[in-house]
PDB file of C-alpha atoms in Angstrom:
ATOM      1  CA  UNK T 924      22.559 -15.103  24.968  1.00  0.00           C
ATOM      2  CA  UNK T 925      19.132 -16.456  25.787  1.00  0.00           C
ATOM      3  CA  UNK T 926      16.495 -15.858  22.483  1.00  0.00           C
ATOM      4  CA  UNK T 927      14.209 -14.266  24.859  1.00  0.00           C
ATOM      5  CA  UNK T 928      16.667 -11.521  25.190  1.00  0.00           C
ATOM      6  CA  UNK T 929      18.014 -11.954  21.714  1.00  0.00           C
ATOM      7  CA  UNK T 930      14.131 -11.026  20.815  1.00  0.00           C
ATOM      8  CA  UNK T 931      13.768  -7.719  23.446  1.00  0.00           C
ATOM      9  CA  UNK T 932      17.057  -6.605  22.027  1.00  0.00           C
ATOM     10  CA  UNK T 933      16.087  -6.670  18.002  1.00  0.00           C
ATOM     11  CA  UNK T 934      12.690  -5.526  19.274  1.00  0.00           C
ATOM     12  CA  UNK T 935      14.229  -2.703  21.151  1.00  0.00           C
ATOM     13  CA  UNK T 936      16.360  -1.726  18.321  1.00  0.00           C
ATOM     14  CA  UNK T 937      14.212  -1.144  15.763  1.00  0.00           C
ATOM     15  CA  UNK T 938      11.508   0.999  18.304  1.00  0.00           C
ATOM     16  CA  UNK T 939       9.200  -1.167  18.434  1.00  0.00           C
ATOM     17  CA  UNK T 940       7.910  -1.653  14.725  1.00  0.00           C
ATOM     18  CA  UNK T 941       8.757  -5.139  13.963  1.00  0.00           C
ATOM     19  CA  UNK T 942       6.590  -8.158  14.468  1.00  0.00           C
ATOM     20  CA  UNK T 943       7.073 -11.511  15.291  1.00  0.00           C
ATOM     21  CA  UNK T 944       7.014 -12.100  11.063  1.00  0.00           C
ATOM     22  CA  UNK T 945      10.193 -10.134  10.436  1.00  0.00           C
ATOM     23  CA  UNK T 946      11.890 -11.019  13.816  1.00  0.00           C
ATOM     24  CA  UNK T 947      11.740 -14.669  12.869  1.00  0.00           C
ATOM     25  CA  UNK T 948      13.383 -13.570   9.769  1.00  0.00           C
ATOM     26  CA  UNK T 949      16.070 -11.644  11.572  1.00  0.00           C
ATOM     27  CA  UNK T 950      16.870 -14.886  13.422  1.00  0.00           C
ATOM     28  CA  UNK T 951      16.886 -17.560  11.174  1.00  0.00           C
ATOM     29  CA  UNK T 952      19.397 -15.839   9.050  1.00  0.00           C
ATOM     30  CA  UNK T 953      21.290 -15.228  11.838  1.00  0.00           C
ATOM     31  CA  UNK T 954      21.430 -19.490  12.504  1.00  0.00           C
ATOM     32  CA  UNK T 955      18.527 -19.254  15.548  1.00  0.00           C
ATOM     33  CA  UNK T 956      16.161 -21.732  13.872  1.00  0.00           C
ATOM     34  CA  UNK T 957      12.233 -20.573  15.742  1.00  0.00           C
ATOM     35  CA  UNK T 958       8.954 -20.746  14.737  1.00  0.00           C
ATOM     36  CA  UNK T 959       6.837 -17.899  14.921  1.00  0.00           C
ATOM     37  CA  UNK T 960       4.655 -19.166  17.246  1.00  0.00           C
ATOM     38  CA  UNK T 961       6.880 -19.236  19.948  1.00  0.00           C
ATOM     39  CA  UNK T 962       8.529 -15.764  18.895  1.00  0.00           C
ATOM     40  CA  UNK T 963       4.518 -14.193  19.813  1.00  0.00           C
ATOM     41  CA  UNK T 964       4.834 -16.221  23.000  1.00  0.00           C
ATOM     42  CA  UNK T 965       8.043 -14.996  24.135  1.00  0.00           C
ATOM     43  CA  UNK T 966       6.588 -11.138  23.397  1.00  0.00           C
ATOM     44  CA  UNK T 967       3.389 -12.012  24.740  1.00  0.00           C
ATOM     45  CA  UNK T 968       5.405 -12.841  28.472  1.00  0.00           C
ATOM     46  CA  UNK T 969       7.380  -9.674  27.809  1.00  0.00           C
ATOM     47  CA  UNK T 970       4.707  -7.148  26.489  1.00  0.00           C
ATOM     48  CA  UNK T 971       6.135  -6.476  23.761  1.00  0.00           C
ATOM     49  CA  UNK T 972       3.828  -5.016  20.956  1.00  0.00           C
ATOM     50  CA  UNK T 973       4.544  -3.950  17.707  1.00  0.00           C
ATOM     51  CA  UNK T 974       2.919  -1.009  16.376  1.00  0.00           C
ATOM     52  CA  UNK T 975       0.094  -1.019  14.329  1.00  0.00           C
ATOM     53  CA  UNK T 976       0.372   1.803  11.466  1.00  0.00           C
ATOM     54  CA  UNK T 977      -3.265   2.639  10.272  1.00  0.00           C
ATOM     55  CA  UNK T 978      -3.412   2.841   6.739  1.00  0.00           C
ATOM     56  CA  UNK T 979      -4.427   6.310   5.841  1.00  0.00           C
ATOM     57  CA  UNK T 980      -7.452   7.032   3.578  1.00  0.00           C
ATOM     58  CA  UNK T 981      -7.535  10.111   1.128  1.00  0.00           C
ATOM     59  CA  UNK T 982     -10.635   9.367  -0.117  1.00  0.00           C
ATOM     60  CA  UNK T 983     -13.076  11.914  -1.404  1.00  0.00           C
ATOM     61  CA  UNK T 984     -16.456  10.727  -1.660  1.00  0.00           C
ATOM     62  CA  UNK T 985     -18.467  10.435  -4.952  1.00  0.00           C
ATOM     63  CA  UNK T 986     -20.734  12.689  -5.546  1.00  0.00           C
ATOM     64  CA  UNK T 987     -24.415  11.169  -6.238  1.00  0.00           C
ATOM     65  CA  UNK T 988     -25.404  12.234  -9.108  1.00  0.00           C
ATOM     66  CA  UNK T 989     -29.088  13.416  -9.900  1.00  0.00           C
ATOM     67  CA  UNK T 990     -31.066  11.716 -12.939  1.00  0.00           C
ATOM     68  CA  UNK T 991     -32.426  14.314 -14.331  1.00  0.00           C
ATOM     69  CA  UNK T 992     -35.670  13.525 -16.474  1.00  0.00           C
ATOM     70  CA  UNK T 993     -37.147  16.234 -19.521  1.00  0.00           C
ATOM     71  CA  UNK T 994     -40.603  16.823 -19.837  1.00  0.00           C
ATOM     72  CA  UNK T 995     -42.911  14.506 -20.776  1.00  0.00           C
ATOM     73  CA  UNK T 996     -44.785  16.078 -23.733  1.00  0.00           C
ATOM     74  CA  UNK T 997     -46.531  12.725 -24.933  1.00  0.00           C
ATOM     75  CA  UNK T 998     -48.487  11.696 -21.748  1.00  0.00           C
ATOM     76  CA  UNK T 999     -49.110   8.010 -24.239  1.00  0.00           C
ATOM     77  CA  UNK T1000     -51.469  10.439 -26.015  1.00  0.00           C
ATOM     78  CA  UNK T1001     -50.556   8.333 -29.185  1.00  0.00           C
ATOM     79  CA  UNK T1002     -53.171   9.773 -31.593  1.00  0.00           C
ATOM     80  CA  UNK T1003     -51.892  13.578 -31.880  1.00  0.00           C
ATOM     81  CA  UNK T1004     -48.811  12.403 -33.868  1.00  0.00           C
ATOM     82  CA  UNK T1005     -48.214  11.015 -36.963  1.00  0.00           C
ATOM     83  CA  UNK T1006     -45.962   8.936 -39.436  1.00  0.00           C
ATOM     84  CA  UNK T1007     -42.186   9.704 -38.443  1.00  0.00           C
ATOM     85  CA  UNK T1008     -43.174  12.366 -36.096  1.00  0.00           C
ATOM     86  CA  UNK T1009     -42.612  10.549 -32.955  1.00  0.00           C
ATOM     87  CA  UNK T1010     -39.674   7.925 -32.013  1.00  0.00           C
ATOM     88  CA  UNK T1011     -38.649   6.470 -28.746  1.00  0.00           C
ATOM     89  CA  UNK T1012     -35.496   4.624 -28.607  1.00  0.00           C
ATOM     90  CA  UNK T1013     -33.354   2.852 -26.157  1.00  0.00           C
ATOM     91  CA  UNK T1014     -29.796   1.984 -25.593  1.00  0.00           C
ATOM     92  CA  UNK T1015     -28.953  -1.026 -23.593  1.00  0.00           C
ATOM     93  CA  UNK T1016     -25.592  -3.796 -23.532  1.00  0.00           C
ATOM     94  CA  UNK T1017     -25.101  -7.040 -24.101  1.00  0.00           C
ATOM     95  CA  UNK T1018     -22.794  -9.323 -22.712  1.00  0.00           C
ATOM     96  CA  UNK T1019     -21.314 -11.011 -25.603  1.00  0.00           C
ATOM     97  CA  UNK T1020     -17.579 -12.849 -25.744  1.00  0.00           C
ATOM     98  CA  UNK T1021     -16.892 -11.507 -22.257  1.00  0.00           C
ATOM     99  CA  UNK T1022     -17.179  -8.153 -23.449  1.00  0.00           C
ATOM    100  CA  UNK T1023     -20.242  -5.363 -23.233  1.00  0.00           C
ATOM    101  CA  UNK T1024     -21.522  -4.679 -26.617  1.00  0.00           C
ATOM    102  CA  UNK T1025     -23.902  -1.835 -26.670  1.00  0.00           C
ATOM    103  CA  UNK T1026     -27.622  -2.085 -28.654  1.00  0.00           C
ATOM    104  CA  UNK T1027     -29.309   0.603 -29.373  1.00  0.00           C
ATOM    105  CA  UNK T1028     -32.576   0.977 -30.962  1.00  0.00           C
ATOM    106  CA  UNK T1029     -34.764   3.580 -32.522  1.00  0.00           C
ATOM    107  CA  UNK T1030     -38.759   3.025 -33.338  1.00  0.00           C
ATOM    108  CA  UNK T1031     -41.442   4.598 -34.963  1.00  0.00           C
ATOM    109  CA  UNK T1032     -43.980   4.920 -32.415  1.00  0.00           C
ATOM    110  CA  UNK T1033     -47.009   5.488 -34.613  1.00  0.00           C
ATOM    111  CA  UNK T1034     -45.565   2.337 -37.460  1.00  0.00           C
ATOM    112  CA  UNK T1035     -45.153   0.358 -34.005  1.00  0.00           C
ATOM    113  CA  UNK T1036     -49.287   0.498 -32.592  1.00  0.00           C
TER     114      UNK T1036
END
């Protein structure tokens, strides 16, 4: 049997869904030594396509999220407050041993002017 039609026949009976990848496969262990290549050739002369399964993608999308902001009551009006009335902090990371580690500070606005 000539491996043109040894290819249309596996092709044929497996519907369609194998490519030149697992068709090669199928005929080297059978003995029939071919590259790849030439297997694509062959179905390229024949019109023979496999099928292409899209992959399908339940994905929801993220919600954005809205940075929401309180009041600002200071306005940098410094002078109405005074000792330990008024703090401002800050939390930020680090990245320290290939790991985050997380800072955070608190000040004394009034100690800090």
């Amino acid at each position: 049997m000539n491996l043109a039609y040894k290819i249309k026949d596996i092709f044929m009976k497996h519907n369609g869904i194998y490519s030149e990848l697992i068709i090669k496969i199928i005929l080297n262990n059978k003995g029939n030594m071919v590259s790849q290549t030439k297997i694509s050739r062959i179905m390229k002369i024949f019109k023979l396509y496999s099928v292409i399964r899209v992959k399908k993608m339940n994905r929801k999308l993220k919600e954005v999220k809205k940075i929401i902001h309180g009041p600002n009551h200071i306005n940098r009006n410094w002078s109405l407050y005074s000792k330990n009335e008024l703090w401002v902090t800050n939390v930020t990371y680090i990245l320290f041993n290939k790991k985050f580690a997380y800072l955070s500070v608190i000040k004394d606005q009034i100690l800090g002017l």
